[in-house]
């Protein structure tokens, strides 16, 4: 069996070389501890929690006072499908048993990194717009001037009293085309997606932490 520093960095001693990971691993890690019902042993606790790890795609290994698990392609109905791996450990103390758990989630990590990625895309779009904007604007302005230029009547037509040509009007197609050019280098969409993923991460991080705690408590208390 591996030591605390290897198996469970989330609950490793403060002096452990990996304890620095706790500064950032809260992003993708859910950890906590629960007080076991009075008189409940480690084997009894894991027996009550075992249904969580009997799901398709889940493999687990139970040893003395600990249970480690991994998940691969879990089904949607799995109540712990968001987690990829983790460990649960029971510590017996004079005042009762304590269940400590540590679980990692790639889904949480993705939701955390996605906003940063979309913000970067937005900045790239702004940068590209700043580079090509002046040239494109100058070319569009020249085309616009040529299109709106009113052609003069031939002198024969003027003698015959033909009406002067009207200034060409913009149709809806031209208006939409101009609006599309203005929005071509707008980072708004990227920032919207960044905001959505940031909100998704915040909700998921808080909700999943509370849900797994509530589910574990309920299973441990069932008689």
PDB file of C-alpha atoms in Angstrom:
ATOM      1  CA  UNK A   1       0.000   0.000   0.000  1.00  0.00           C
ATOM      2  CA  UNK A   2       1.311   3.461  -0.861  1.00  0.00           C
ATOM      3  CA  UNK A   3       2.053   6.105   1.724  1.00  0.00           C
ATOM      4  CA  UNK A   4      -0.063   9.142   2.469  1.00  0.00           C
ATOM      5  CA  UNK A   5       2.105  11.420   0.358  1.00  0.00           C
ATOM      6  CA  UNK A   6       1.674   9.206  -2.725  1.00  0.00           C
ATOM      7  CA  UNK A   7      -1.919   8.051  -2.444  1.00  0.00           C
ATOM      8  CA  UNK A   8      -3.631  11.043  -0.970  1.00  0.00           C
ATOM      9  CA  UNK A   9      -1.872  14.410  -1.437  1.00  0.00           C
ATOM     10  CA  UNK A  10      -5.031  16.138  -0.298  1.00  0.00           C
ATOM     11  CA  UNK A  11      -4.619  14.818   3.251  1.00  0.00           C
ATOM     12  CA  UNK A  12      -0.835  14.442   3.357  1.00  0.00           C
ATOM     13  CA  UNK A  13       1.077  15.960   6.299  1.00  0.00           C
ATOM     14  CA  UNK A  14       1.948  19.644   5.980  1.00  0.00           C
ATOM     15  CA  UNK A  15       5.638  18.891   5.687  1.00  0.00           C
ATOM     16  CA  UNK A  16       5.164  16.546   2.746  1.00  0.00           C
ATOM     17  CA  UNK A  17       6.881  17.588  -0.462  1.00  0.00           C
ATOM     18  CA  UNK A  18       3.579  17.532  -2.321  1.00  0.00           C
ATOM     19  CA  UNK A  19       1.662  19.749   0.092  1.00  0.00           C
ATOM     20  CA  UNK A  20       2.316  22.747  -2.170  1.00  0.00           C
ATOM     21  CA  UNK A  21      -0.162  21.201  -4.621  1.00  0.00           C
ATOM     22  CA  UNK A  22      -2.974  22.152  -2.260  1.00  0.00           C
ATOM     23  CA  UNK A  23      -2.428  25.755  -3.326  1.00  0.00           C
ATOM     24  CA  UNK A  24      -3.874  24.929  -6.740  1.00  0.00           C
ATOM     25  CA  UNK A  25      -5.455  21.470  -6.646  1.00  0.00           C
ATOM     26  CA  UNK A  26      -8.652  22.847  -5.074  1.00  0.00           C
ATOM     27  CA  UNK A  27      -9.512  23.746  -8.673  1.00  0.00           C
ATOM     28  CA  UNK A  28     -10.133  20.119  -9.638  1.00  0.00           C
ATOM     29  CA  UNK A  29     -10.228  18.399  -6.239  1.00  0.00           C
ATOM     30  CA  UNK A  30     -13.122  17.898  -3.824  1.00  0.00           C
ATOM     31  CA  UNK A  31     -12.053  16.958  -0.314  1.00  0.00           C
ATOM     32  CA  UNK A  32     -13.681  16.840   3.083  1.00  0.00           C
ATOM     33  CA  UNK A  33     -14.255  14.859   6.219  1.00  0.00           C
ATOM     34  CA  UNK A  34     -17.304  13.420   7.977  1.00  0.00           C
ATOM     35  CA  UNK A  35     -17.872  12.119  11.483  1.00  0.00           C
ATOM     36  CA  UNK A  36     -19.029   8.490  11.443  1.00  0.00           C
ATOM     37  CA  UNK A  37     -22.064   7.449  13.476  1.00  0.00           C
ATOM     38  CA  UNK A  38     -21.171   6.302  16.992  1.00  0.00           C
ATOM     39  CA  UNK A  39     -19.642   2.830  17.057  1.00  0.00           C
ATOM     40  CA  UNK A  40     -19.371   2.485  13.271  1.00  0.00           C
ATOM     41  CA  UNK A  41     -16.190   0.752  12.092  1.00  0.00           C
ATOM     42  CA  UNK A  42     -14.280   1.346   8.877  1.00  0.00           C
ATOM     43  CA  UNK A  43     -15.590  -1.893   7.342  1.00  0.00           C
ATOM     44  CA  UNK A  44     -19.191  -0.953   8.167  1.00  0.00           C
ATOM     45  CA  UNK A  45     -18.720   2.532   6.710  1.00  0.00           C
ATOM     46  CA  UNK A  46     -17.258   1.233   3.454  1.00  0.00           C
ATOM     47  CA  UNK A  47     -19.965  -1.435   3.215  1.00  0.00           C
ATOM     48  CA  UNK A  48     -22.596   1.305   3.259  1.00  0.00           C
ATOM     49  CA  UNK A  49     -20.695   3.417   0.718  1.00  0.00           C
ATOM     50  CA  UNK A  50     -19.875   0.504  -1.572  1.00  0.00           C
ATOM     51  CA  UNK A  51     -22.931   1.009  -3.863  1.00  0.00           C
ATOM     52  CA  UNK A  52     -21.307   4.260  -5.052  1.00  0.00           C
ATOM     53  CA  UNK A  53     -18.421   2.207  -6.436  1.00  0.00           C
ATOM     54  CA  UNK A  54     -20.402  -0.663  -7.936  1.00  0.00           C
ATOM     55  CA  UNK A  55     -21.311   1.406 -11.000  1.00  0.00           C
ATOM     56  CA  UNK A  56     -20.275   0.465 -14.582  1.00  0.00           C
ATOM     57  CA  UNK A  57     -16.844   1.862 -15.465  1.00  0.00           C
ATOM     58  CA  UNK A  58     -15.778   2.093 -11.811  1.00  0.00           C
ATOM     59  CA  UNK A  59     -13.031  -0.011 -10.249  1.00  0.00           C
ATOM     60  CA  UNK A  60     -12.066   0.177  -6.583  1.00  0.00           C
ATOM     61  CA  UNK A  61      -9.659  -1.368  -4.146  1.00  0.00           C
ATOM     62  CA  UNK A  62     -10.400  -1.600  -0.434  1.00  0.00           C
ATOM     63  CA  UNK A  63      -7.622  -2.089   2.076  1.00  0.00           C
ATOM     64  CA  UNK A  64      -7.350  -1.678   5.841  1.00  0.00           C
ATOM     65  CA  UNK A  65      -9.136   1.577   6.613  1.00  0.00           C
ATOM     66  CA  UNK A  66      -9.036   2.957   3.058  1.00  0.00           C
ATOM     67  CA  UNK A  67     -10.756   2.674  -0.304  1.00  0.00           C
ATOM     68  CA  UNK A  68      -9.350   3.992  -3.587  1.00  0.00           C
ATOM     69  CA  UNK A  69     -11.260   4.149  -6.874  1.00  0.00           C
ATOM     70  CA  UNK A  70     -10.937   5.117 -10.518  1.00  0.00           C
ATOM     71  CA  UNK A  71     -13.586   5.704 -13.171  1.00  0.00           C
ATOM     72  CA  UNK A  72     -13.460   5.251 -16.930  1.00  0.00           C
ATOM     73  CA  UNK A  73     -16.408   6.241 -19.158  1.00  0.00           C
ATOM     74  CA  UNK A  74     -18.950   6.293 -16.316  1.00  0.00           C
ATOM     75  CA  UNK A  75     -22.644   6.240 -17.195  1.00  0.00           C
ATOM     76  CA  UNK A  76     -24.740   9.385 -16.835  1.00  0.00           C
ATOM     77  CA  UNK A  77     -26.783   7.804 -14.026  1.00  0.00           C
ATOM     78  CA  UNK A  78     -23.661   7.389 -11.904  1.00  0.00           C
ATOM     79  CA  UNK A  79     -24.000   9.732  -8.912  1.00  0.00           C
ATOM     80  CA  UNK A  80     -20.226  10.212  -8.921  1.00  0.00           C
ATOM     81  CA  UNK A  81     -19.708  10.422 -12.690  1.00  0.00           C
ATOM     82  CA  UNK A  82     -17.987  13.810 -12.414  1.00  0.00           C
ATOM     83  CA  UNK A  83     -15.057  12.250 -10.514  1.00  0.00           C
ATOM     84  CA  UNK A  84     -12.198  10.369 -12.180  1.00  0.00           C
ATOM     85  CA  UNK A  85     -10.318   9.025  -9.170  1.00  0.00           C
ATOM     86  CA  UNK A  86      -9.995   9.395  -5.438  1.00  0.00           C
ATOM     87  CA  UNK A  87      -9.521   7.853  -2.043  1.00  0.00           C
ATOM     88  CA  UNK A  88     -11.586   7.521   1.113  1.00  0.00           C
ATOM     89  CA  UNK A  89      -9.956   6.832   4.465  1.00  0.00           C
ATOM     90  CA  UNK A  90     -11.349   6.127   7.913  1.00  0.00           C
ATOM     91  CA  UNK A  91      -9.381   7.239  10.956  1.00  0.00           C
ATOM     92  CA  UNK A  92     -10.376   5.984  14.375  1.00  0.00           C
ATOM     93  CA  UNK A  93     -10.093   8.472  17.207  1.00  0.00           C
ATOM     94  CA  UNK A  94     -11.011   8.309  20.885  1.00  0.00           C
ATOM     95  CA  UNK A  95     -14.082  10.439  20.251  1.00  0.00           C
ATOM     96  CA  UNK A  96     -15.203   8.421  17.176  1.00  0.00           C
ATOM     97  CA  UNK A  97     -14.358   7.589  13.585  1.00  0.00           C
ATOM     98  CA  UNK A  98     -13.645  10.171  10.879  1.00  0.00           C
ATOM     99  CA  UNK A  99     -14.126   9.577   7.160  1.00  0.00           C
ATOM    100  CA  UNK A 100     -11.814  11.685   5.048  1.00  0.00           C
ATOM    101  CA  UNK A 101     -12.191  11.789   1.265  1.00  0.00           C
ATOM    102  CA  UNK A 102     -10.222  13.220  -1.651  1.00  0.00           C
ATOM    103  CA  UNK A 103     -11.512  13.061  -5.241  1.00  0.00           C
ATOM    104  CA  UNK A 104     -10.343  14.607  -8.499  1.00  0.00           C
ATOM    105  CA  UNK A 105     -12.382  15.729 -11.502  1.00  0.00           C
ATOM    106  CA  UNK A 106     -11.156  16.513 -15.011  1.00  0.00           C
ATOM    107  CA  UNK A 107     -14.559  18.038 -15.751  1.00  0.00           C
ATOM    108  CA  UNK A 108     -14.024  20.697 -13.088  1.00  0.00           C
ATOM    109  CA  UNK A 109     -10.536  21.380 -14.415  1.00  0.00           C
ATOM    110  CA  UNK A 110     -11.892  21.800 -17.962  1.00  0.00           C
ATOM    111  CA  UNK A 111     -14.615  24.200 -16.801  1.00  0.00           C
ATOM    112  CA  UNK A 112     -11.971  26.212 -14.955  1.00  0.00           C
ATOM    113  CA  UNK A 113      -9.595  26.432 -17.930  1.00  0.00           C
ATOM    114  CA  UNK A 114     -12.260  27.033 -20.603  1.00  0.00           C
ATOM    115  CA  UNK A 115     -12.911  30.698 -19.619  1.00  0.00           C
ATOM    116  CA  UNK A 116      -9.176  31.427 -19.784  1.00  0.00           C
ATOM    117  CA  UNK A 117      -9.047  29.855 -23.233  1.00  0.00           C
ATOM    118  CA  UNK A 118     -11.993  31.889 -24.543  1.00  0.00           C
ATOM    119  CA  UNK A 119     -10.594  35.113 -23.069  1.00  0.00           C
ATOM    120  CA  UNK A 120      -7.335  34.362 -24.898  1.00  0.00           C
ATOM    121  CA  UNK A 121      -9.309  33.844 -28.128  1.00  0.00           C
ATOM    122  CA  UNK A 122     -11.025  37.175 -27.551  1.00  0.00           C
ATOM    123  CA  UNK A 123      -7.703  38.950 -27.124  1.00  0.00           C
ATOM    124  CA  UNK A 124      -6.362  37.319 -30.291  1.00  0.00           C
ATOM    125  CA  UNK A 125      -9.428  38.502 -32.211  1.00  0.00           C
ATOM    126  CA  UNK A 126      -8.925  42.051 -30.901  1.00  0.00           C
ATOM    127  CA  UNK A 127      -5.248  41.929 -31.858  1.00  0.00           C
ATOM    128  CA  UNK A 128      -6.006  40.706 -35.379  1.00  0.00           C
ATOM    129  CA  UNK A 129      -8.619  43.442 -35.746  1.00  0.00           C
ATOM    130  CA  UNK A 130      -6.087  46.083 -34.734  1.00  0.00           C
ATOM    131  CA  UNK A 131      -3.588  44.763 -37.286  1.00  0.00           C
ATOM    132  CA  UNK A 132      -5.854  44.431 -40.321  1.00  0.00           C
ATOM    133  CA  UNK A 133      -8.508  46.978 -39.342  1.00  0.00           C
ATOM    134  CA  UNK A 134      -6.958  50.167 -40.825  1.00  0.00           C
ATOM    135  CA  UNK A 135      -6.188  48.536 -44.192  1.00  0.00           C
ATOM    136  CA  UNK A 136      -9.630  46.946 -44.452  1.00  0.00           C
ATOM    137  CA  UNK A 137     -11.332  50.181 -43.410  1.00  0.00           C
ATOM    138  CA  UNK A 138      -9.428  52.172 -46.020  1.00  0.00           C
ATOM    139  CA  UNK A 139     -10.276  49.670 -48.771  1.00  0.00           C
ATOM    140  CA  UNK A 140     -13.956  49.596 -47.766  1.00  0.00           C
ATOM    141  CA  UNK A 141     -14.074  53.387 -47.697  1.00  0.00           C
ATOM    142  CA  UNK A 142     -12.653  53.576 -51.220  1.00  0.00           C
ATOM    143  CA  UNK A 143     -15.190  51.043 -52.529  1.00  0.00           C
ATOM    144  CA  UNK A 144     -17.982  52.919 -50.800  1.00  0.00           C
ATOM    145  CA  UNK A 145     -16.943  56.235 -52.372  1.00  0.00           C
ATOM    146  CA  UNK A 146     -16.779  54.661 -55.830  1.00  0.00           C
ATOM    147  CA  UNK A 147     -20.188  53.040 -55.397  1.00  0.00           C
ATOM    148  CA  UNK A 148     -21.847  56.209 -54.114  1.00  0.00           C
ATOM    149  CA  UNK A 149     -20.283  58.426 -56.769  1.00  0.00           C
ATOM    150  CA  UNK A 150     -23.009  59.939 -58.948  1.00  0.00           C
ATOM    151  CA  UNK A 151     -22.266  59.614 -62.649  1.00  0.00           C
ATOM    152  CA  UNK A 152     -22.782  62.815 -64.662  1.00  0.00           C
ATOM    153  CA  UNK A 153     -25.229  62.895 -67.574  1.00  0.00           C
ATOM    154  CA  UNK A 154     -23.884  62.956 -71.103  1.00  0.00           C
ATOM    155  CA  UNK A 155     -24.252  66.432 -72.677  1.00  0.00           C
ATOM    156  CA  UNK A 156     -26.681  65.052 -75.221  1.00  0.00           C
ATOM    157  CA  UNK A 157     -28.899  63.678 -72.430  1.00  0.00           C
ATOM    158  CA  UNK A 158     -28.686  67.058 -70.709  1.00  0.00           C
ATOM    159  CA  UNK A 159     -29.854  68.813 -73.901  1.00  0.00           C
ATOM    160  CA  UNK A 160     -32.756  66.384 -74.202  1.00  0.00           C
ATOM    161  CA  UNK A 161     -33.792  67.210 -70.618  1.00  0.00           C
ATOM    162  CA  UNK A 162     -33.149  63.781 -69.109  1.00  0.00           C
ATOM    163  CA  UNK A 163     -33.364  63.759 -65.288  1.00  0.00           C
ATOM    164  CA  UNK A 164     -30.101  63.597 -63.347  1.00  0.00           C
ATOM    165  CA  UNK A 165     -29.234  60.163 -61.930  1.00  0.00           C
ATOM    166  CA  UNK A 166     -30.085  59.680 -58.276  1.00  0.00           C
ATOM    167  CA  UNK A 167     -27.553  58.793 -55.655  1.00  0.00           C
ATOM    168  CA  UNK A 168     -27.531  55.017 -55.234  1.00  0.00           C
ATOM    169  CA  UNK A 169     -29.398  53.844 -52.157  1.00  0.00           C
ATOM    170  CA  UNK A 170     -28.208  51.213 -49.747  1.00  0.00           C
ATOM    171  CA  UNK A 171     -30.266  48.082 -49.720  1.00  0.00           C
ATOM    172  CA  UNK A 172     -30.660  45.705 -46.766  1.00  0.00           C
ATOM    173  CA  UNK A 173     -27.995  43.412 -48.184  1.00  0.00           C
ATOM    174  CA  UNK A 174     -25.406  46.207 -48.170  1.00  0.00           C
ATOM    175  CA  UNK A 175     -26.363  47.221 -44.633  1.00  0.00           C
ATOM    176  CA  UNK A 176     -26.009  43.660 -43.347  1.00  0.00           C
ATOM    177  CA  UNK A 177     -22.691  43.352 -45.144  1.00  0.00           C
ATOM    178  CA  UNK A 178     -21.353  46.478 -43.436  1.00  0.00           C
ATOM    179  CA  UNK A 179     -22.578  45.305 -40.025  1.00  0.00           C
ATOM    180  CA  UNK A 180     -20.908  41.938 -40.593  1.00  0.00           C
ATOM    181  CA  UNK A 181     -17.597  43.658 -41.347  1.00  0.00           C
ATOM    182  CA  UNK A 182     -17.876  45.704 -38.154  1.00  0.00           C
ATOM    183  CA  UNK A 183     -18.515  42.591 -36.069  1.00  0.00           C
ATOM    184  CA  UNK A 184     -15.859  40.474 -37.799  1.00  0.00           C
ATOM    185  CA  UNK A 185     -13.238  41.226 -35.178  1.00  0.00           C
ATOM    186  CA  UNK A 186     -15.539  41.576 -32.171  1.00  0.00           C
ATOM    187  CA  UNK A 187     -14.497  39.491 -29.108  1.00  0.00           C
ATOM    188  CA  UNK A 188     -18.024  39.546 -27.657  1.00  0.00           C
ATOM    189  CA  UNK A 189     -18.859  35.908 -28.474  1.00  0.00           C
ATOM    190  CA  UNK A 190     -15.616  34.670 -26.937  1.00  0.00           C
ATOM    191  CA  UNK A 191     -16.251  36.663 -23.757  1.00  0.00           C
ATOM    192  CA  UNK A 192     -19.821  35.383 -23.532  1.00  0.00           C
ATOM    193  CA  UNK A 193     -18.607  31.771 -23.674  1.00  0.00           C
ATOM    194  CA  UNK A 194     -15.923  32.586 -21.094  1.00  0.00           C
ATOM    195  CA  UNK A 195     -18.595  33.935 -18.764  1.00  0.00           C
ATOM    196  CA  UNK A 196     -20.820  30.895 -19.251  1.00  0.00           C
ATOM    197  CA  UNK A 197     -18.042  28.427 -18.454  1.00  0.00           C
ATOM    198  CA  UNK A 198     -16.932  30.489 -15.447  1.00  0.00           C
ATOM    199  CA  UNK A 199     -20.493  30.404 -14.100  1.00  0.00           C
ATOM    200  CA  UNK A 200     -20.713  26.679 -14.817  1.00  0.00           C
ATOM    201  CA  UNK A 201     -17.492  26.061 -12.890  1.00  0.00           C
ATOM    202  CA  UNK A 202     -18.560  28.097  -9.856  1.00  0.00           C
ATOM    203  CA  UNK A 203     -21.948  26.379  -9.656  1.00  0.00           C
ATOM    204  CA  UNK A 204     -20.470  22.923 -10.264  1.00  0.00           C
ATOM    205  CA  UNK A 205     -17.637  23.358  -7.764  1.00  0.00           C
ATOM    206  CA  UNK A 206     -19.959  24.414  -4.958  1.00  0.00           C
ATOM    207  CA  UNK A 207     -22.827  22.081  -5.841  1.00  0.00           C
ATOM    208  CA  UNK A 208     -20.760  18.916  -6.295  1.00  0.00           C
ATOM    209  CA  UNK A 209     -18.990  19.472  -2.993  1.00  0.00           C
ATOM    210  CA  UNK A 210     -22.295  19.751  -1.138  1.00  0.00           C
ATOM    211  CA  UNK A 211     -23.968  16.915  -3.032  1.00  0.00           C
ATOM    212  CA  UNK A 212     -21.292  14.296  -2.353  1.00  0.00           C
ATOM    213  CA  UNK A 213     -21.145  15.286   1.312  1.00  0.00           C
ATOM    214  CA  UNK A 214     -24.915  14.969   1.625  1.00  0.00           C
ATOM    215  CA  UNK A 215     -24.970  11.603  -0.188  1.00  0.00           C
ATOM    216  CA  UNK A 216     -22.180  10.150   1.931  1.00  0.00           C
ATOM    217  CA  UNK A 217     -23.853  11.331   5.153  1.00  0.00           C
ATOM    218  CA  UNK A 218     -27.174   9.795   4.143  1.00  0.00           C
ATOM    219  CA  UNK A 219     -25.592   6.447   3.232  1.00  0.00           C
ATOM    220  CA  UNK A 220     -23.538   6.273   6.432  1.00  0.00           C
ATOM    221  CA  UNK A 221     -26.571   7.038   8.593  1.00  0.00           C
ATOM    222  CA  UNK A 222     -28.850   4.434   7.005  1.00  0.00           C
ATOM    223  CA  UNK A 223     -29.597   1.677   9.463  1.00  0.00           C
TER     224      UNK A 223
END
